[in-house]
Short mmCIF file of N, CA, C and O in Angstrom, two decimals:
data_model
loop_
_atom_site.label_atom_id
_atom_site.label_comp_id
_atom_site.label_asym_id
_atom_site.label_seq_id
_atom_site.Cartn_x
_atom_site.Cartn_y
_atom_site.Cartn_z
N MET I 981 -78.63 -13.48 89.05
CA MET I 981 -78.30 -14.72 88.43
C MET I 981 -77.95 -14.68 86.76
O MET I 981 -76.74 -15.45 86.76
N PHE I 982 -78.44 -13.46 86.55
CA PHE I 982 -77.84 -12.82 84.89
C PHE I 982 -76.69 -12.75 84.94
O PHE I 982 -75.59 -13.15 84.57
N GLY I 983 -75.98 -12.13 85.97
CA GLY I 983 -74.56 -11.74 85.70
C GLY I 983 -73.28 -12.75 86.39
O GLY I 983 -72.84 -12.91 85.97
N ARG I 984 -74.13 -14.33 86.96
CA ARG I 984 -73.55 -15.10 86.82
C ARG I 984 -73.20 -16.08 85.50
O ARG I 984 -72.55 -16.02 85.16
N ILE I 985 -74.67 -16.32 85.04
CA ILE I 985 -74.27 -16.62 83.11
C ILE I 985 -73.47 -15.49 82.27
O ILE I 985 -73.15 -16.31 81.68
N THR I 986 -73.86 -13.62 82.83
CA THR I 986 -72.54 -13.21 81.72
C THR I 986 -71.29 -13.73 82.20
O THR I 986 -70.28 -13.86 81.58
N GLY I 987 -70.91 -14.30 83.51
CA GLY I 987 -69.24 -14.22 83.62
C GLY I 987 -69.16 -15.42 83.10
O GLY I 987 -68.22 -16.11 82.91
N ILE I 988 -70.04 -16.84 83.03
CA ILE I 988 -70.03 -18.06 82.60
C ILE I 988 -70.00 -18.04 80.97
O ILE I 988 -68.57 -18.49 80.75
N LYS I 989 -70.27 -17.27 80.51
CA LYS I 989 -70.33 -16.72 79.16
C LYS I 989 -69.14 -16.03 78.56
O LYS I 989 -68.07 -16.58 77.86
N ASP I 990 -68.73 -15.36 79.52
CA ASP I 990 -67.16 -13.81 78.79
C ASP I 990 -65.89 -14.70 79.34
O ASP I 990 -64.99 -15.21 78.80
N ALA I 991 -66.42 -16.03 80.39
CA ALA I 991 -65.29 -16.83 80.68
C ALA I 991 -65.15 -18.14 79.62
O ALA I 991 -63.59 -18.26 79.05
N MET I 992 -65.38 -18.10 79.13
CA MET I 992 -65.90 -19.57 77.77
C MET I 992 -65.62 -18.64 76.83
O MET I 992 -64.45 -18.87 76.01
N LEU I 993 -65.61 -17.34 76.89
CA LEU I 993 -65.74 -16.61 75.52
C LEU I 993 -64.13 -16.52 75.44
O LEU I 993 -63.02 -16.31 73.97
N THR I 994 -63.69 -16.33 76.73
CA THR I 994 -62.20 -15.73 77.04
C THR I 994 -61.10 -17.07 76.41
O THR I 994 -60.51 -16.67 76.00
N GLY I 995 -61.74 -18.31 76.36
CA GLY I 995 -60.86 -19.51 76.71
C GLY I 995 -60.55 -19.70 75.36
O GLY I 995 -59.46 -20.16 74.72
N MET I 996 -61.69 -19.21 74.35
CA MET I 996 -61.35 -19.33 72.52
C MET I 996 -60.55 -18.45 71.97
O MET I 996 -60.27 -18.81 71.13
N ALA I 997 -60.97 -17.16 72.98
CA ALA I 997 -60.21 -15.79 71.98
C ALA I 997 -59.09 -15.79 72.02
O ALA I 997 -58.47 -15.63 71.87
N LYS I 998 -58.41 -16.21 73.17
CA LYS I 998 -57.10 -16.56 74.48
C LYS I 998 -55.85 -17.08 72.63
O LYS I 998 -54.84 -16.26 72.75
N PRO I 999 -56.13 -18.15 72.04
CA PRO I 999 -54.90 -18.56 71.63
C PRO I 999 -55.56 -18.00 70.59
O PRO I 999 -53.98 -18.02 69.53
N HIS I 1000 -55.87 -17.61 69.01
CA HIS I 1000 -55.80 -16.53 68.84
C HIS I 1000 -55.89 -15.17 68.55
O HIS I 1000 -54.58 -14.94 68.10
N LEU I 1001 -55.68 -14.53 70.05
CA LEU I 1001 -55.23 -13.29 70.00
C LEU I 1001 -54.17 -13.31 70.21
O LEU I 1001 -52.91 -12.75 70.12
N GLN I 1002 -53.28 -15.02 71.37
CA GLN I 1002 -52.28 -14.98 71.23
C GLN I 1002 -51.50 -15.23 70.02
O GLN I 1002 -49.80 -14.67 69.63
N GLU I 1003 -51.73 -15.63 68.34
CA GLU I 1003 -50.76 -16.01 67.85
C GLU I 1003 -50.82 -14.00 66.99
O GLU I 1003 -49.84 -14.12 66.38
N VAL I 1004 -52.82 -13.01 67.35
CA VAL I 1004 -51.66 -12.24 66.34
C VAL I 1004 -51.07 -11.14 66.92
O VAL I 1004 -50.24 -10.75 66.36
N LEU I 1005 -50.79 -11.46 68.45
CA LEU I 1005 -49.48 -10.82 68.84
C LEU I 1005 -48.39 -11.37 69.44
O LEU I 1005 -47.48 -10.86 69.77
N ALA I 1006 -48.36 -12.24 69.00
CA ALA I 1006 -46.84 -13.22 69.26
C ALA I 1006 -45.73 -12.33 68.68
O ALA I 1006 -44.47 -12.22 69.24
N PRO I 1007 -46.12 -11.33 67.49
CA PRO I 1007 -44.91 -10.67 67.00
C PRO I 1007 -44.01 -9.30 68.00
O PRO I 1007 -43.30 -8.93 67.70
N TYR I 1008 -45.19 -9.01 68.64
CA TYR I 1008 -45.25 -8.32 69.80
C TYR I 1008 -44.75 -8.04 71.10
O TYR I 1008 -44.44 -8.15 71.35
N GLY I 1009 -44.99 -9.88 71.70
CA GLY I 1009 -44.79 -10.48 73.10
C GLY I 1009 -45.62 -11.22 73.61
O GLY I 1009 -46.19 -11.74 72.36
N THR I 1010 -45.82 -11.16 74.33
CA THR I 1010 -46.51 -12.68 74.58
C THR I 1010 -47.77 -12.03 75.56
O THR I 1010 -47.23 -11.53 77.02
N LEU I 1011 -48.60 -12.78 75.53
CA LEU I 1011 -49.58 -12.83 76.39
C LEU I 1011 -50.37 -13.71 77.25
O LEU I 1011 -49.60 -14.91 77.29
N GLN I 1012 -50.11 -12.98 78.19
CA GLN I 1012 -50.22 -12.88 79.95
C GLN I 1012 -51.72 -13.44 80.59
O GLN I 1012 -51.87 -14.63 80.97
N SER I 1013 -52.45 -12.63 79.77
CA SER I 1013 -54.04 -12.77 80.30
C SER I 1013 -55.19 -12.06 79.68
O SER I 1013 -54.46 -10.90 79.22
N LEU I 1014 -55.98 -12.60 79.46
CA LEU I 1014 -56.97 -12.09 78.94
C LEU I 1014 -58.42 -12.17 79.68
O LEU I 1014 -58.52 -12.96 80.22
N SER I 1015 -59.55 -10.43 79.98
CA SER I 1015 -60.21 -10.87 80.21
C SER I 1015 -61.52 -9.99 79.54
O SER I 1015 -60.92 -8.70 79.13
N LEU I 1016 -62.61 -10.61 79.10
CA LEU I 1016 -63.76 -10.23 78.51
C LEU I 1016 -65.13 -9.77 79.81
O LEU I 1016 -65.14 -10.86 80.61
N ASP I 1017 -65.30 -8.43 79.99
CA ASP I 1017 -66.48 -8.02 80.42
C ASP I 1017 -67.89 -7.34 79.52
O ASP I 1017 -67.63 -6.64 78.99
N SER I 1018 -68.61 -8.48 78.69
CA SER I 1018 -69.11 -8.05 77.74
C SER I 1018 -70.89 -6.97 78.36
O SER I 1018 -71.09 -6.16 77.70
N ASN I 1019 -70.78 -7.13 79.69
CA ASN I 1019 -71.71 -6.14 80.62
C ASN I 1019 -71.18 -4.95 80.86
O ASN I 1019 -71.90 -3.83 80.11
N GLN I 1020 -70.57 -4.77 80.83
CA GLN I 1020 -69.07 -3.05 80.79
C GLN I 1020 -69.07 -2.91 79.27
O GLN I 1020 -68.01 -1.77 79.04
N ARG I 1021 -68.79 -3.96 77.88
CA ARG I 1021 -68.14 -4.09 76.55
C ARG I 1021 -66.85 -3.97 76.62
O ARG I 1021 -66.47 -2.45 76.11
N ARG I 1022 -65.56 -4.36 77.33
CA ARG I 1022 -64.24 -4.23 78.03
C ARG I 1022 -63.65 -5.72 77.88
O ARG I 1022 -63.93 -6.46 78.47
N VAL I 1023 -62.58 -5.38 77.22
CA VAL I 1023 -61.62 -6.12 76.97
C VAL I 1023 -60.35 -5.65 77.53
O VAL I 1023 -59.91 -5.01 77.19
N ALA I 1024 -59.70 -6.44 78.72
CA ALA I 1024 -57.78 -6.26 78.88
C ALA I 1024 -57.21 -7.07 78.70
O ALA I 1024 -57.61 -8.43 78.64
N VAL I 1025 -56.37 -6.79 78.06
CA VAL I 1025 -55.15 -8.29 78.19
C VAL I 1025 -53.61 -7.43 78.51
O VAL I 1025 -54.03 -6.42 78.89
N VAL I 1026 -53.61 -8.75 79.26
CA VAL I 1026 -51.96 -8.26 79.82
C VAL I 1026 -50.68 -9.01 79.71
O VAL I 1026 -50.97 -9.83 78.84
N MET I 1027 -49.73 -8.32 78.57
CA MET I 1027 -48.92 -8.45 78.08
C MET I 1027 -46.95 -8.36 78.48
O MET I 1027 -47.02 -7.10 79.02
N HIS I 1028 -46.43 -9.55 78.07
CA HIS I 1028 -44.80 -9.14 78.31
C HIS I 1028 -44.55 -8.28 76.60
O HIS I 1028 -44.76 -9.79 76.02
N LEU I 1029 -44.50 -7.54 76.45
CA LEU I 1029 -43.68 -6.78 75.30
C LEU I 1029 -42.24 -7.18 75.15
O LEU I 1029 -41.75 -6.88 75.94
N ASN I 1030 -41.86 -7.83 73.75
CA ASN I 1030 -40.81 -8.09 73.81
C ASN I 1030 -39.54 -6.92 74.01
O ASN I 1030 -40.09 -5.46 73.74
N GLY I 1031 -38.64 -7.05 74.77
CA GLY I 1031 -37.42 -6.30 74.94
C GLY I 1031 -37.63 -5.40 76.19
O GLY I 1031 -36.85 -4.42 76.69
N ASP I 1032 -39.29 -5.21 77.10
CA ASP I 1032 -39.24 -4.74 78.16
C ASP I 1032 -39.55 -5.66 79.18
O ASP I 1032 -39.63 -7.00 79.21
N ALA I 1033 -39.32 -4.76 80.31
CA ALA I 1033 -39.39 -5.88 81.35
C ALA I 1033 -40.41 -6.20 82.64
O ALA I 1033 -40.33 -7.21 83.04
N GLU I 1034 -41.04 -4.58 81.93
CA GLU I 1034 -42.37 -5.20 82.65
C GLU I 1034 -43.54 -5.50 81.73
O GLU I 1034 -43.70 -5.59 80.46
N LEU I 1035 -44.57 -5.86 82.71
CA LEU I 1035 -45.76 -6.07 82.30
C LEU I 1035 -46.72 -4.65 81.30
O LEU I 1035 -46.60 -3.91 81.94
N THR I 1036 -47.49 -5.20 80.81
CA THR I 1036 -48.09 -4.16 79.87
C THR I 1036 -49.68 -4.03 80.13
O THR I 1036 -50.20 -5.95 79.38
N GLU I 1037 -50.41 -3.56 80.53
CA GLU I 1037 -51.92 -3.85 80.36
C GLU I 1037 -52.27 -2.93 79.24
O GLU I 1037 -51.99 -1.78 79.05
N VAL I 1038 -53.39 -3.22 78.66
CA VAL I 1038 -53.65 -2.70 77.31
C VAL I 1038 -55.40 -3.16 77.48
O VAL I 1038 -55.72 -4.01 77.88
N ALA I 1039 -56.51 -1.95 78.00
CA ALA I 1039 -57.88 -2.45 77.95
C ALA I 1039 -58.65 -1.23 76.71
O ALA I 1039 -58.42 0.03 76.63
N VAL I 1040 -59.49 -1.95 76.49
CA VAL I 1040 -60.96 -0.95 75.54
C VAL I 1040 -61.81 -1.43 76.14
O VAL I 1040 -62.55 -2.15 76.44
N GLU I 1041 -62.29 0.38 75.88
CA GLU I 1041 -63.82 0.26 76.47
C GLU I 1041 -64.94 0.06 75.47
O GLU I 1041 -64.64 1.21 74.18
N ASN I 1042 -66.15 0.05 75.21
CA ASN I 1042 -67.00 0.73 74.77
C ASN I 1042 -67.17 -0.23 73.25
O ASN I 1042 -67.43 0.82 71.88
N TYR I 1043 -66.71 -0.69 73.01
CA TYR I 1043 -66.52 -1.83 71.71
C TYR I 1043 -68.24 -1.97 71.24
O TYR I 1043 -69.10 -2.33 71.55
N GLN I 1044 -67.91 -2.24 70.07
CA GLN I 1044 -69.36 -2.52 69.11
C GLN I 1044 -69.03 -3.57 68.44
O GLN I 1044 -67.59 -3.58 67.79
N ILE I 1045 -70.21 -4.10 68.01
CA ILE I 1045 -69.69 -5.45 67.14
C ILE I 1045 -70.99 -5.28 66.28
O ILE I 1045 -71.95 -4.69 66.89
N GLN I 1046 -70.90 -5.08 64.85
CA GLN I 1046 -71.47 -5.23 63.66
C GLN I 1046 -72.03 -5.94 62.55
O GLN I 1046 -70.28 -6.47 62.30
N ARG I 1047 -72.82 -6.74 62.88
CA ARG I 1047 -72.98 -7.29 61.05
C ARG I 1047 -72.97 -7.10 60.21
O ARG I 1047 -73.86 -5.69 59.79
N ASP I 1048 -72.69 -6.91 59.13
CA ASP I 1048 -73.03 -6.61 57.30
C ASP I 1048 -72.89 -7.31 56.63
O ASP I 1048 -72.10 -8.32 56.31
N GLY I 1049 -73.86 -8.03 56.09
CA GLY I 1049 -74.04 -9.38 55.78
C GLY I 1049 -73.43 -10.50 55.81
O GLY I 1049 -73.89 -11.00 57.25
N ASP I 1050 -72.55 -11.06 55.60
CA ASP I 1050 -71.92 -12.40 56.36
C ASP I 1050 -70.82 -12.27 57.06
O ASP I 1050 -69.75 -12.73 57.20
N GLN I 1051 -69.85 -10.87 56.97
CA GLN I 1051 -69.27 -10.08 57.52
C GLN I 1051 -69.79 -9.65 59.31
O GLN I 1051 -70.34 -9.35 59.26
N THR I 1052 -68.71 -9.97 60.17
CA THR I 1052 -68.93 -9.58 61.26
C THR I 1052 -67.70 -7.91 61.84
O THR I 1052 -66.39 -8.86 61.73
N TRP I 1053 -68.09 -7.28 62.50
CA TRP I 1053 -66.94 -6.47 62.41
C TRP I 1053 -66.81 -6.00 64.13
O TRP I 1053 -68.33 -5.69 65.17
N VAL I 1054 -66.05 -5.81 64.68
CA VAL I 1054 -65.89 -4.72 65.80
C VAL I 1054 -65.17 -3.24 65.54
O VAL I 1054 -64.15 -3.38 65.12
N GLN I 1055 -65.67 -2.88 66.86
CA GLN I 1055 -65.58 -1.21 66.32
C GLN I 1055 -64.84 -0.34 67.68
O GLN I 1055 -66.30 -0.91 68.37
N THR I 1056 -64.17 0.32 67.79
CA THR I 1056 -64.19 1.29 69.61
C THR I 1056 -64.51 2.29 68.67
O THR I 1056 -63.73 3.30 68.06
N PRO I 1057 -64.93 3.81 69.75
CA PRO I 1057 -64.72 4.59 69.69
C PRO I 1057 -64.12 5.63 69.93
O PRO I 1057 -62.62 5.26 69.99
N ALA I 1058 -62.98 6.86 69.33
CA ALA I 1058 -62.54 7.80 69.26
C ALA I 1058 -61.85 7.26 71.14
O ALA I 1058 -62.40 7.34 71.84
N GLU I 1059 -60.29 7.11 70.78
CA GLU I 1059 -60.17 7.30 72.71
C GLU I 1059 -60.84 6.08 73.52
O GLU I 1059 -60.55 6.48 74.37
N ALA I 1060 -61.02 5.20 73.00
CA ALA I 1060 -61.32 4.33 73.84
C ALA I 1060 -60.31 3.00 74.58
O ALA I 1060 -60.53 2.53 74.92
N PHE I 1061 -59.15 3.25 73.80
CA PHE I 1061 -57.73 2.37 74.88
C PHE I 1061 -57.08 2.94 75.82
O PHE I 1061 -56.72 4.21 75.68
N THR I 1062 -56.69 2.42 76.64
CA THR I 1062 -56.29 2.84 78.03
C THR I 1062 -55.06 1.81 78.20
O THR I 1062 -55.23 0.44 77.82
N SER I 1063 -53.43 2.46 78.86
CA SER I 1063 -52.73 1.44 78.90
C SER I 1063 -51.87 2.21 80.05
O SER I 1063 -51.47 2.87 80.70
N SER I 1064 -51.28 0.96 80.77
CA SER I 1064 -50.04 1.43 81.58
C SER I 1064 -48.99 2.29 81.18
O SER I 1064 -48.12 2.67 81.79
N ARG I 1065 -49.25 2.53 79.99
CA ARG I 1065 -48.15 2.25 78.95
C ARG I 1065 -48.26 3.81 78.27
O ARG I 1065 -49.18 2.87 77.01
N PRO I 1066 -48.23 4.74 78.68
CA PRO I 1066 -49.13 6.01 77.62
C PRO I 1066 -48.95 5.84 76.68
O PRO I 1066 -49.47 5.92 75.54
N TRP I 1067 -47.21 5.49 76.06
CA TRP I 1067 -47.55 5.58 74.29
C TRP I 1067 -47.75 4.35 73.75
O TRP I 1067 -48.59 4.30 72.55
N VAL I 1068 -48.08 3.12 74.00
CA VAL I 1068 -49.35 2.28 73.74
C VAL I 1068 -50.21 2.69 73.50
O VAL I 1068 -50.90 2.64 72.69
N ALA I 1069 -50.94 3.58 74.50
CA ALA I 1069 -52.54 3.94 74.65
C ALA I 1069 -52.95 4.96 73.66
O ALA I 1069 -53.55 5.07 72.61
N ALA I 1070 -51.91 5.51 73.63
CA ALA I 1070 -51.73 6.58 72.57
C ALA I 1070 -52.14 5.92 70.70
O ALA I 1070 -52.76 6.38 70.08
N LEU I 1071 -50.90 5.05 71.14
CA LEU I 1071 -50.65 4.30 69.14
C LEU I 1071 -51.84 3.74 69.20
O LEU I 1071 -52.58 4.13 67.45
N LEU I 1072 -52.42 3.27 70.14
CA LEU I 1072 -53.93 1.93 69.91
C LEU I 1072 -54.86 3.35 69.55
O LEU I 1072 -55.79 2.48 68.53
N ASN I 1073 -54.82 4.64 69.84
CA ASN I 1073 -55.70 5.06 69.70
C ASN I 1073 -55.91 5.98 68.45
O ASN I 1073 -56.17 6.37 67.65
N ASN I 1074 -54.56 6.41 67.48
CA ASN I 1074 -54.53 6.75 66.75
C ASN I 1074 -54.57 6.14 65.27
O ASN I 1074 -55.10 6.23 64.74
N VAL I 1075 -54.45 4.40 66.16
CA VAL I 1075 -54.52 3.71 64.86
C VAL I 1075 -54.89 2.58 64.58
O VAL I 1075 -55.79 2.46 63.22
N VAL I 1076 -55.63 2.34 65.73
CA VAL I 1076 -57.16 1.23 66.00
C VAL I 1076 -57.92 2.09 66.23
O VAL I 1076 -59.33 1.96 65.75
N ALA I 1077 -58.64 3.08 67.23
CA ALA I 1077 -59.35 3.13 67.88
C ALA I 1077 -60.32 3.79 66.36
O ALA I 1077 -59.73 4.82 65.46
N GLY I 1078 -62.18 3.73 66.38
CA GLY I 1078 -62.52 4.36 65.42
C GLY I 1078 -62.45 3.77 64.36
O GLY I 1078 -63.46 4.05 63.52
N LYS I 1079 -62.22 2.38 63.84
CA LYS I 1079 -61.60 1.72 62.77
C LYS I 1079 -62.90 0.26 62.83
O LYS I 1079 -62.46 -0.31 64.23
N ARG I 1080 -63.51 -0.10 61.52
CA ARG I 1080 -63.80 -1.39 62.36
C ARG I 1080 -62.96 -2.28 61.73
O ARG I 1080 -62.12 -2.54 60.50
N ILE I 1081 -62.73 -3.69 62.78
CA ILE I 1081 -61.72 -4.82 62.05
C ILE I 1081 -62.81 -5.45 62.03
O ILE I 1081 -63.44 -5.53 62.95
N GLU I 1082 -62.35 -6.21 61.48
CA GLU I 1082 -63.85 -7.80 60.75
C GLU I 1082 -62.94 -9.03 62.04
O GLU I 1082 -61.31 -9.11 61.76
N ILE I 1083 -63.42 -9.24 62.09
CA ILE I 1083 -63.36 -10.69 63.04
C ILE I 1083 -63.90 -11.69 62.13
O ILE I 1083 -64.65 -11.59 61.49
N PRO I 1084 -62.19 -12.87 61.65
CA PRO I 1084 -62.70 -13.79 60.99
C PRO I 1084 -63.56 -14.84 61.14
O PRO I 1084 -64.32 -14.85 62.72
N ALA I 1085 -63.86 -15.34 60.40
CA ALA I 1085 -65.21 -15.73 59.84
C ALA I 1085 -65.06 -17.36 61.36
O ALA I 1085 -66.05 -17.24 62.04
N PRO I 1086 -64.35 -17.59 61.33
CA PRO I 1086 -64.66 -18.57 62.04
C PRO I 1086 -64.80 -18.41 64.10
O PRO I 1086 -65.37 -18.63 64.47
N TYR I 1087 -64.86 -17.48 64.38
CA TYR I 1087 -64.92 -16.33 65.52
C TYR I 1087 -65.89 -15.80 65.04
O TYR I 1087 -66.50 -15.09 66.78
N ALA I 1088 -66.67 -15.21 64.15
CA ALA I 1088 -67.63 -13.94 64.14
C ALA I 1088 -68.83 -14.52 65.00
O ALA I 1088 -69.72 -14.15 65.81
N LYS I 1089 -69.42 -16.06 64.47
CA LYS I 1089 -70.83 -16.68 65.52
C LYS I 1089 -70.46 -16.28 67.17
O LYS I 1089 -71.62 -16.05 67.69
N TYR I 1090 -69.34 -16.43 67.87
CA TYR I 1090 -69.15 -16.09 69.15
C TYR I 1090 -69.03 -14.94 69.23
O TYR I 1090 -69.31 -13.76 70.46
N ALA I 1091 -68.43 -14.20 68.09
CA ALA I 1091 -68.45 -12.58 68.75
C ALA I 1091 -70.15 -11.80 68.79
O ALA I 1091 -70.25 -11.06 69.64
N GLN I 1092 -71.00 -12.25 68.45
CA GLN I 1092 -72.64 -12.28 68.81
C GLN I 1092 -72.36 -12.52 69.97
O GLN I 1092 -73.71 -11.45 70.28
N MET I 1093 -72.39 -13.15 71.17
CA MET I 1093 -72.22 -13.24 72.49
C MET I 1093 -71.84 -12.40 72.84
O MET I 1093 -72.26 -12.25 74.18
N LEU I 1094 -70.85 -11.28 72.58
CA LEU I 1094 -70.17 -10.23 73.60
C LEU I 1094 -71.01 -9.25 73.16
O LEU I 1094 -71.37 -8.02 73.87
N LEU I 1095 -72.82 -9.45 72.86
CA LEU I 1095 -74.08 -7.86 72.65
C LEU I 1095 -74.95 -8.28 73.99
O LEU I 1095 -74.49 -9.69 74.40
#
């Protein structure tokens, strides 16, 4: 029963997060799909990168949601990103992994639901 509730929660959060993520990723391509698995602490996207003929899959695992006062952050461990394009995984692991990224205030309350 709890798995079903978690699935419903993840689907609801996916629906709320997708428009914001589409906006953030727009300079790089078009978001095709987004999936969240809060039990596995996994986020996966499929997108069509500008200039590429094929879709690119990207996933991040073992993210952590943290609160610091009235700010909410997401952080991933080193080497947390995988991708169907090795250079995308390498770039994300070098530039993003291990860093705290602030979650915008309108979405912060929903981020806690990923815990």
